[in-house]
Each structure stands twice: as C-alpha cells, then as structure tokens.
Short mmCIF file of C-alpha atoms and ligand atoms in Angstrom, two decimals:
data_model
loop_
_atom_site.label_atom_id
_atom_site.label_comp_id
_atom_site.label_asym_id
_atom_site.label_seq_id
_atom_site.Cartn_x
_atom_site.Cartn_y
_atom_site.Cartn_z
CA MET A 1 -0.77 -32.13 -20.54
CA ASN A 2 -0.65 -34.91 -17.95
CA THR A 3 0.03 -33.79 -14.43
CA LEU A 4 3.42 -34.54 -12.95
CA PRO A 5 4.32 -35.01 -9.31
CA GLU A 6 5.94 -31.93 -7.83
CA ALA A 7 9.53 -31.45 -9.00
CA GLU A 8 12.22 -32.16 -6.43
CA ARG A 9 15.33 -30.06 -7.12
CA HIS A 10 18.78 -31.18 -6.07
CA GLU A 11 21.72 -28.83 -6.45
CA LEU A 12 24.99 -30.71 -6.63
CA THR A 13 28.61 -30.06 -7.37
CA ALA A 14 30.71 -32.02 -9.83
CA ASP A 15 33.96 -33.40 -8.42
CA ASP A 16 35.89 -30.44 -9.88
CA GLY A 17 33.54 -27.86 -8.33
CA VAL A 18 31.22 -27.15 -11.28
CA PRO A 19 27.59 -26.65 -10.17
CA LEU A 20 25.08 -29.11 -11.63
CA GLN A 21 21.40 -29.74 -11.16
CA LEU A 22 19.18 -32.79 -10.78
CA THR A 23 15.40 -32.58 -11.04
CA ARG A 24 13.39 -35.54 -9.80
CA TYR A 25 9.85 -36.56 -10.67
CA GLN A 26 8.98 -39.45 -8.42
CA GLY A 27 6.67 -41.52 -10.59
CA GLY A 28 6.96 -44.82 -8.75
CA ALA A 29 9.19 -47.73 -7.83
CA LYS A 30 10.73 -48.39 -11.26
CA GLY A 31 14.22 -47.09 -12.01
CA PRO A 32 15.50 -44.81 -10.65
CA VAL A 33 16.32 -43.66 -14.16
CA LEU A 34 18.70 -40.85 -15.05
CA LEU A 35 18.09 -38.79 -18.21
CA VAL A 36 21.12 -37.06 -19.75
CA HIS A 37 20.60 -34.38 -22.41
CA GLY A 38 22.86 -33.45 -25.35
CA ALA A 39 25.08 -30.41 -25.93
CA GLY A 40 23.64 -26.92 -26.48
CA VAL A 41 20.31 -27.88 -24.89
CA TRP A 42 19.08 -28.63 -21.37
CA SER A 43 17.03 -31.25 -19.57
CA GLY A 44 13.90 -29.49 -20.91
CA MET A 45 14.38 -31.47 -24.14
CA PHE A 46 12.79 -34.41 -22.27
CA MET A 47 9.77 -32.43 -21.10
CA LEU A 48 8.60 -30.25 -23.97
CA PRO A 49 5.49 -28.18 -23.17
CA THR A 50 4.47 -28.34 -26.84
CA VAL A 51 3.67 -32.06 -27.28
CA LYS A 52 0.69 -34.01 -26.01
CA GLU A 53 2.78 -36.26 -23.80
CA ASN A 54 6.48 -35.63 -23.30
CA PHE A 55 9.08 -38.21 -22.31
CA VAL A 56 9.08 -37.38 -18.59
CA GLN A 57 5.27 -37.57 -18.41
CA TYR A 58 5.43 -40.89 -20.20
CA LEU A 59 8.04 -42.33 -17.82
CA VAL A 60 6.15 -41.10 -14.76
CA ARG A 61 2.93 -42.63 -16.08
CA GLN A 62 4.83 -45.93 -16.42
CA GLY A 63 5.86 -45.73 -12.75
CA TYR A 64 9.47 -44.54 -13.11
CA ASP A 65 11.36 -42.56 -10.50
CA THR A 66 12.69 -40.10 -13.10
CA TRP A 67 15.79 -37.92 -12.64
CA LEU A 68 16.84 -35.23 -15.10
CA LEU A 69 20.44 -34.10 -15.03
CA ASP A 70 21.56 -30.67 -16.14
CA TRP A 71 25.26 -31.38 -16.66
CA ARG A 72 27.87 -28.77 -17.55
CA ALA A 73 26.64 -28.61 -21.18
CA SER A 74 23.20 -27.40 -20.06
CA VAL A 75 22.17 -24.02 -21.44
CA GLU A 76 20.45 -23.44 -18.07
CA LEU A 77 23.87 -23.37 -16.36
CA PRO A 78 26.56 -20.68 -16.85
CA LEU A 79 28.47 -21.16 -20.12
CA ARG A 80 31.90 -22.70 -19.64
CA GLN A 81 34.62 -24.18 -21.82
CA PHE A 82 34.98 -27.89 -21.18
CA THR A 83 36.01 -31.15 -22.79
CA LEU A 84 33.83 -34.24 -22.69
CA ASP A 85 36.61 -35.82 -20.59
CA ASP A 86 35.71 -33.36 -17.82
CA ALA A 87 32.02 -34.25 -18.02
CA ALA A 88 32.82 -37.98 -18.07
CA ARG A 89 35.10 -37.76 -15.11
CA TYR A 90 33.31 -35.25 -12.90
CA ASP A 91 29.62 -34.84 -13.80
CA MET A 92 28.25 -38.31 -14.45
CA PRO A 93 29.68 -39.98 -11.31
CA ALA A 94 28.47 -37.09 -9.12
CA ALA A 95 24.94 -37.36 -10.53
CA VAL A 96 24.70 -41.13 -10.03
CA ARG A 97 26.14 -40.84 -6.52
CA ARG A 98 23.54 -38.24 -5.52
CA MET A 99 20.69 -40.33 -6.95
CA ARG A 100 21.84 -43.33 -4.96
CA GLU A 101 22.22 -41.28 -1.78
CA VAL A 102 18.68 -39.94 -2.03
CA THR A 103 16.92 -43.08 -3.24
CA LYS A 104 19.09 -45.63 -1.34
CA ALA A 105 19.06 -47.68 -4.56
CA ASP A 106 22.04 -49.99 -5.18
CA SER A 107 22.16 -49.04 -8.84
CA VAL A 108 20.43 -46.86 -11.41
CA GLN A 109 19.33 -47.07 -15.04
CA ALA A 110 20.04 -44.34 -17.59
CA VAL A 111 18.70 -42.95 -20.86
CA VAL A 112 21.41 -40.85 -22.47
CA HIS A 113 21.36 -38.77 -25.64
CA CYS A 114 23.93 -37.48 -28.15
CA ALA A 115 26.89 -35.65 -26.55
CA GLY A 116 25.43 -36.62 -23.16
CA SER A 117 25.56 -40.24 -24.26
CA ALA A 118 29.10 -39.81 -25.60
CA ALA A 119 30.25 -38.41 -22.24
CA PHE A 120 28.29 -41.04 -20.28
CA PHE A 121 29.88 -43.88 -22.26
CA MET A 122 33.34 -42.36 -21.80
CA SER A 123 32.61 -42.29 -18.08
CA MET A 124 31.46 -45.92 -18.04
CA ALA A 125 34.36 -47.09 -20.22
CA ALA A 126 36.82 -45.39 -17.87
CA GLY A 127 35.30 -47.27 -14.94
CA TYR A 128 33.66 -44.31 -13.18
CA LEU A 129 30.11 -45.69 -13.24
CA PRO A 130 30.04 -49.24 -11.85
CA ASP A 131 26.63 -48.56 -10.25
CA VAL A 132 24.78 -47.99 -13.52
CA ARG A 133 23.10 -51.32 -14.17
CA SER A 134 21.70 -50.73 -17.66
CA VAL A 135 21.62 -48.00 -20.28
CA VAL A 136 19.61 -46.88 -23.29
CA ALA A 137 21.98 -45.00 -25.62
CA SER A 138 20.32 -42.63 -28.05
CA GLN A 139 22.05 -42.01 -31.40
CA VAL A 140 25.72 -42.25 -30.43
CA ALA A 141 27.91 -43.97 -27.84
CA LEU A 142 31.63 -44.53 -28.45
CA HIS A 143 31.79 -44.44 -32.26
CA HIS A 144 31.19 -41.11 -33.97
CA ILE A 145 30.12 -41.37 -37.60
CA VAL A 146 28.87 -38.02 -38.89
CA PRO A 147 27.33 -36.97 -42.23
CA PRO A 148 29.70 -35.71 -44.98
CA ALA A 149 28.98 -31.99 -44.35
CA THR A 150 29.88 -32.33 -40.65
CA GLN A 151 32.95 -34.41 -41.48
CA LEU A 152 34.06 -31.70 -43.91
CA LYS A 153 33.77 -29.04 -41.17
CA ALA A 154 35.76 -31.30 -38.85
CA MET A 155 38.45 -31.99 -41.48
CA LEU A 156 38.74 -28.27 -42.27
CA ARG A 157 39.31 -27.69 -38.54
CA LEU A 158 36.38 -25.25 -38.52
CA PRO A 159 35.86 -25.39 -34.73
CA GLU A 160 39.57 -24.72 -34.17
CA THR A 161 39.46 -21.77 -36.58
CA LEU A 162 36.33 -20.26 -35.01
CA ASP A 163 37.75 -20.81 -31.52
CA VAL A 164 40.31 -18.07 -32.19
CA ALA A 165 37.55 -15.46 -32.30
CA LEU A 166 34.54 -17.06 -30.60
CA ASP A 167 33.79 -18.69 -27.26
CA TYR A 168 30.62 -20.36 -28.43
CA LEU A 169 28.07 -20.79 -31.18
CA SER A 170 24.39 -20.20 -30.47
CA PRO A 171 21.27 -20.69 -32.60
CA ASP A 172 19.32 -17.96 -30.78
CA GLU A 173 19.37 -14.19 -30.99
CA ASP A 174 22.39 -13.04 -29.01
CA PRO A 175 22.24 -9.55 -27.47
CA GLN A 176 25.93 -9.80 -26.52
CA ASN A 177 27.06 -10.24 -30.13
CA PRO A 178 24.22 -8.87 -32.28
CA VAL A 179 26.33 -8.10 -35.36
CA TRP A 180 28.04 -11.50 -35.50
CA GLN A 181 24.79 -13.34 -34.72
CA ALA A 182 22.92 -11.52 -37.53
CA ALA A 183 25.72 -12.37 -39.98
CA PHE A 184 25.76 -16.00 -38.80
CA GLY A 185 21.98 -16.06 -39.29
CA LYS A 186 22.19 -14.66 -42.86
CA PHE A 187 24.89 -17.21 -43.71
CA ALA A 188 22.89 -20.10 -42.21
CA ASP A 189 19.75 -18.93 -44.06
CA LEU A 190 21.67 -19.18 -47.34
CA LEU A 191 22.55 -22.82 -46.64
CA SER A 192 19.15 -24.10 -45.45
CA HIS A 193 15.79 -23.79 -47.16
CA GLU A 194 13.58 -26.27 -45.34
CA CYS A 195 11.68 -23.60 -43.41
CA ASP A 196 11.89 -19.88 -42.65
CA SER A 197 13.32 -20.13 -39.11
CA THR A 198 16.81 -18.66 -38.74
CA VAL A 199 17.15 -20.41 -35.36
CA CYS A 200 16.48 -23.71 -37.13
CA HIS A 201 19.01 -22.87 -39.89
CA ARG A 202 21.73 -21.96 -37.39
CA LEU A 203 21.06 -25.29 -35.62
CA THR A 204 21.56 -27.16 -38.88
CA PHE A 205 24.87 -25.40 -39.42
CA MET A 206 26.00 -26.24 -35.87
CA TYR A 207 24.91 -29.87 -35.64
CA GLY A 208 23.66 -31.11 -39.01
CA HIS A 209 19.94 -31.96 -39.33
CA LEU A 210 18.70 -32.42 -35.77
CA TYR A 211 15.17 -33.54 -36.63
CA ARG A 212 12.94 -34.34 -39.51
CA HIS A 213 10.66 -31.34 -39.90
CA ALA A 214 7.63 -33.54 -40.51
CA ARG A 215 8.11 -35.04 -37.04
CA LEU A 216 7.89 -31.73 -35.14
CA ASN A 217 4.61 -29.95 -34.62
CA ARG A 218 4.40 -26.26 -35.52
CA GLU A 219 4.55 -25.03 -31.94
CA THR A 220 7.67 -27.04 -31.11
CA HIS A 221 9.39 -25.68 -34.23
CA GLU A 222 8.36 -22.10 -33.40
CA ARG A 223 9.63 -22.44 -29.84
CA LEU A 224 13.01 -24.08 -30.56
CA ASP A 225 14.75 -21.11 -28.95
CA GLU A 226 13.38 -22.28 -25.57
CA GLN A 227 15.27 -25.56 -25.87
CA PHE A 228 18.57 -24.54 -27.44
CA GLY A 229 21.33 -22.14 -26.48
CA PRO A 230 25.07 -21.62 -26.73
CA CYS A 231 27.51 -24.51 -27.10
CA ASN A 232 31.09 -23.71 -26.12
CA MET A 233 33.90 -24.03 -28.69
CA LEU A 234 36.05 -26.44 -26.65
CA THR A 235 33.25 -29.01 -26.72
CA PHE A 236 32.82 -28.46 -30.49
CA ARG A 237 36.56 -29.02 -30.90
CA HIS A 238 36.45 -32.25 -28.91
CA LEU A 239 33.41 -33.52 -30.85
CA ALA A 240 35.19 -32.68 -34.13
CA GLN A 241 38.31 -34.56 -32.96
CA MET A 242 36.19 -37.62 -32.25
CA ALA A 243 34.44 -37.29 -35.62
CA ARG A 244 37.88 -37.27 -37.30
CA ALA A 245 39.06 -40.26 -35.24
CA GLY A 246 35.76 -42.11 -35.71
CA HIS A 247 35.57 -42.97 -32.01
CA ALA A 248 35.87 -41.54 -28.50
CA VAL A 249 39.34 -40.23 -27.67
CA ALA A 250 40.53 -37.94 -24.91
CA PHE A 251 40.95 -34.29 -25.89
CA ASP A 252 43.98 -33.66 -28.10
CA TYR A 253 45.96 -30.81 -26.53
CA GLY A 254 48.89 -31.10 -28.94
CA LYS A 255 51.90 -33.39 -28.66
CA GLU A 256 53.73 -31.65 -25.86
CA GLU A 257 50.75 -31.19 -23.55
CA ASN A 258 49.46 -34.68 -24.40
CA ARG A 259 52.78 -36.14 -23.25
CA ARG A 260 52.53 -34.24 -20.00
CA ARG A 261 48.91 -35.23 -19.36
CA TYR A 262 48.69 -38.69 -20.87
CA GLY A 263 52.34 -39.82 -21.06
CA ASN A 264 51.92 -40.17 -24.81
CA ALA A 265 51.95 -37.85 -27.83
CA LYS A 266 48.51 -39.13 -28.86
CA PRO A 267 45.43 -38.85 -26.67
CA PRO A 268 44.20 -42.21 -25.31
CA SER A 269 41.19 -44.01 -26.75
CA TYR A 270 38.05 -44.79 -24.74
CA LEU A 271 37.51 -48.05 -26.61
CA ARG A 272 37.98 -50.15 -23.48
CA PRO A 273 35.30 -52.84 -23.24
CA GLU A 274 36.00 -54.25 -19.78
CA HIS A 275 33.72 -51.89 -17.85
CA LEU A 276 30.92 -52.13 -20.40
CA ARG A 277 29.73 -55.62 -19.46
CA ARG A 278 26.17 -54.64 -18.60
CA PRO A 279 22.88 -54.53 -20.52
CA ILE A 280 22.88 -51.75 -23.11
CA THR A 281 20.28 -50.92 -25.76
CA PHE A 282 21.43 -48.74 -28.65
CA LEU A 283 18.89 -46.64 -30.53
CA SER A 284 19.40 -44.79 -33.80
CA GLY A 285 16.95 -42.80 -35.87
CA GLU A 286 16.92 -44.40 -39.31
CA GLN A 287 17.26 -40.95 -40.91
CA ASN A 288 19.55 -39.33 -38.37
CA GLY A 289 21.31 -36.34 -39.97
CA THR A 290 23.54 -35.54 -36.97
CA TYR A 291 25.09 -38.93 -36.13
CA MET A 292 24.69 -41.58 -38.78
CA PRO A 293 23.04 -44.85 -37.65
CA ALA A 294 26.42 -46.53 -38.27
CA SER A 295 27.59 -44.83 -35.05
CA THR A 296 25.58 -47.09 -32.73
CA GLU A 297 26.00 -50.05 -35.06
CA LEU A 298 29.78 -49.90 -34.68
CA THR A 299 29.70 -49.66 -30.87
CA TYR A 300 27.12 -52.46 -30.71
CA GLU A 301 29.16 -54.76 -32.97
CA TRP A 302 32.41 -53.92 -31.20
CA LEU A 303 30.93 -54.77 -27.77
CA ARG A 304 29.45 -58.05 -29.00
CA GLU A 305 32.82 -58.95 -30.45
CA GLU A 306 34.71 -58.02 -27.27
CA ASN A 307 32.29 -59.06 -24.52
CA GLY A 308 29.92 -61.54 -26.18
CA ALA A 309 26.41 -60.82 -27.43
CA ASP A 310 24.60 -61.15 -24.08
CA GLY A 311 22.73 -58.06 -22.95
CA TYR A 312 23.38 -55.91 -26.00
CA GLN A 313 20.53 -54.83 -28.25
CA ARG A 314 20.19 -52.34 -31.06
CA LYS A 315 17.01 -50.87 -32.50
CA VAL A 316 16.57 -48.57 -35.48
CA LEU A 317 13.69 -46.11 -35.23
CA GLU A 318 12.09 -46.07 -38.63
CA GLY A 319 11.28 -42.65 -40.09
CA TYR A 320 12.97 -40.78 -37.23
CA GLY A 321 15.97 -38.48 -37.18
CA HIS A 322 18.13 -37.41 -34.26
CA LEU A 323 16.21 -35.37 -31.70
CA ASP A 324 12.66 -36.04 -32.86
CA THR A 325 13.10 -39.32 -30.96
CA PHE A 326 12.31 -37.18 -27.89
CA MET A 327 10.79 -34.01 -29.38
CA GLY A 328 8.59 -35.47 -32.11
CA SER A 329 4.84 -34.87 -31.95
CA THR A 330 4.13 -38.62 -32.12
CA ALA A 331 7.19 -39.84 -30.22
CA ALA A 332 4.92 -40.96 -27.34
CA ARG A 333 3.41 -43.44 -29.78
CA ASP A 334 6.52 -44.41 -31.76
CA THR A 335 9.72 -44.11 -29.74
CA TYR A 336 8.97 -43.77 -25.99
CA PRO A 337 7.49 -47.30 -25.88
CA VAL A 338 10.70 -48.65 -27.47
CA ILE A 339 12.79 -46.93 -24.80
CA VAL A 340 10.61 -48.11 -21.91
CA GLU A 341 10.45 -51.64 -23.30
CA SER A 342 14.26 -51.59 -23.35
CA LEU A 343 14.43 -50.32 -19.75
CA GLU A 344 11.99 -52.99 -18.59
CA GLY A 345 13.86 -55.70 -20.47
CA MET A 346 17.08 -54.66 -18.72
CA ALA A 347 15.46 -53.88 -15.34
ZN1 ZN B 401 13.00 -25.48 -39.45
#
C-alpha cells in the first residue's frame, strides 16, 4: 500500500446542526477535490485497504489535495432519518465552505458517487454550490433509471411498507435485531446465488447489483461488512420516489404537507439547468446493475439541450458495474485514470 500523508480531520456541522466529517489528505496543489460517497457506506469506499492502490492513494500520487466527506448518509455517523433534500441543502454547502476556508481556494472540484451524486446535483441545481467549478458524476446525477427489479420494488411501494416496521435496512449482522436480520438474510440468500456471502445477498436486495463479482478481489468481497452499514428508510423512500418519477424531485410528503411546504400538491422538480453551467463529466459503468447507464445519458443529453454542449462529457466504463468503479481490484488501471483525466481536463 502506498503511503499517504497524515490525515487531517475536520469536524463540521451541517447548516441544520447535523455533525459531519471531512478528512483531508494533502497530496499537492491540484484540486482541492471533494469526494462524496453513496448511501449505506462511508468515505472508506474511496480508500479500501484491500486493493493495491485505492482511489485516495491514486489522487494523492497525482498531486491532488483530496478531501473525503462523511455526509449524513455515512455509516460512520449516527443513523438518522433524512431526505436527500436535507443533504442537498445542508451538507454539501457546509462541506464546500469548510474546504474553501481551510485551503483559501476560490473554488473546488468534486467526484461524487450514487446517492451522494444525486444529493450533490440537487444541491447544485438549487443554486447552493456556486463555488464548485467542475464535477465528475459517477453513475447517476439528476435522472434515475433503475433496473426492472428495483423499479418493481419502487412501484410496489416496498420502502413505504417496510417503513411502518423498520427504521433502516442493513446488509451486516445486526445485534439489535438478530431475528429480523437472520430472516432477511435467509430471504436474500434465496434470491441471490452468485456467491455464498449473505452480506453480499442482502446488498443486492437493497440496491440491486452493486458490483460485478469478477471485478472485486476475494479480500474485498470477504470484508464488505467493513464498508457497508444501515441505510435509513426515509432515504430509501426518497430514492424510490425518484426512481418512480425518473428524475430528481423533492420528497413527497403527501398532498396536504406538500402544499404547506412547497405551495403545491406535487413536490418540485430539480430539473433546473441554470445553475449547472459548469464543466461536468458523467461516468457510467457499462454493466451497472444499480443505476442503468441511461441515467447519466439522460442528464447529459438534457444539459446539452438546455445549456449547449460546451463543458459536458460522458464516458462509459466498459466491463464495469456500479461500485467496482472505485472498489475494483484493477480500478487503478481502468477507471481512476479516466476520472483524473476528466478532473485535469476541467481543471
Ligand atoms: Zn458476493
């Protein structure tokens, strides 16, 4: 494993009081670049101990001042119920502000993944992040196109149904709810046969296929429980609403509450292009089983239509799925260079 500069930890508070964490690895003068993880994981997804060179080591070696955000979805922070609207409004601006305060940089770059990317794009579209100069969006941005099995769960209102009895779903062993977790494991084992890991099978039930097995080395697959943890039901409900709508919308509280909050029976859309005039590179794994590649294609095409083609790029990562983009054993050879090339091109 390559050596990293000593980690610099920054505790910060989102604008609604939720505690967040930034971890900085000062690799040089490039960036500063913010990394935003997905839901049900933590910033550790960018610095796996089980691959030869992880994404943070790669960025540092390339001279990037690298900042990892643990936002309110992080499994390293206390579990809470939240919508992606909350994260968009309160977490992302607070993180960028702190980075700018510490580095004195006028603007930052960002690499954002999955639900973290969804929330980051909602934040940008709403005008909260004018000081982000360019972004690499991994797998999803403002359009949410999911595989048929996920769409079926969303149409059946599965997250809403489970929310009556459960606060969260978790892939790991859960000492607080051992009976439920064992039953969930048995059920998930019945549905998946790719391997003999119940953690892996629960993950597939929760998110669809997160990675192509052939892309993960054995140790990474055996130690998945170190990366993943509980995801709260309110976030699942919001993600399911967006999957049904096909694009980013504010949380649907029901007609009456929507009218009170939004002045309209329907929650507002985030498809507002005016704040998205900045260089953006969209990346999709060709074989993504969590968010279909059409997700980034639609946002990319929509932005080109609305704002003109300048500055927008889209790349499809051949032979890759969703999370193996960062966690794959050969990602340092196949996908990290594509991300860094995009950052440099938009520097
Ligand atoms: Zn597996």
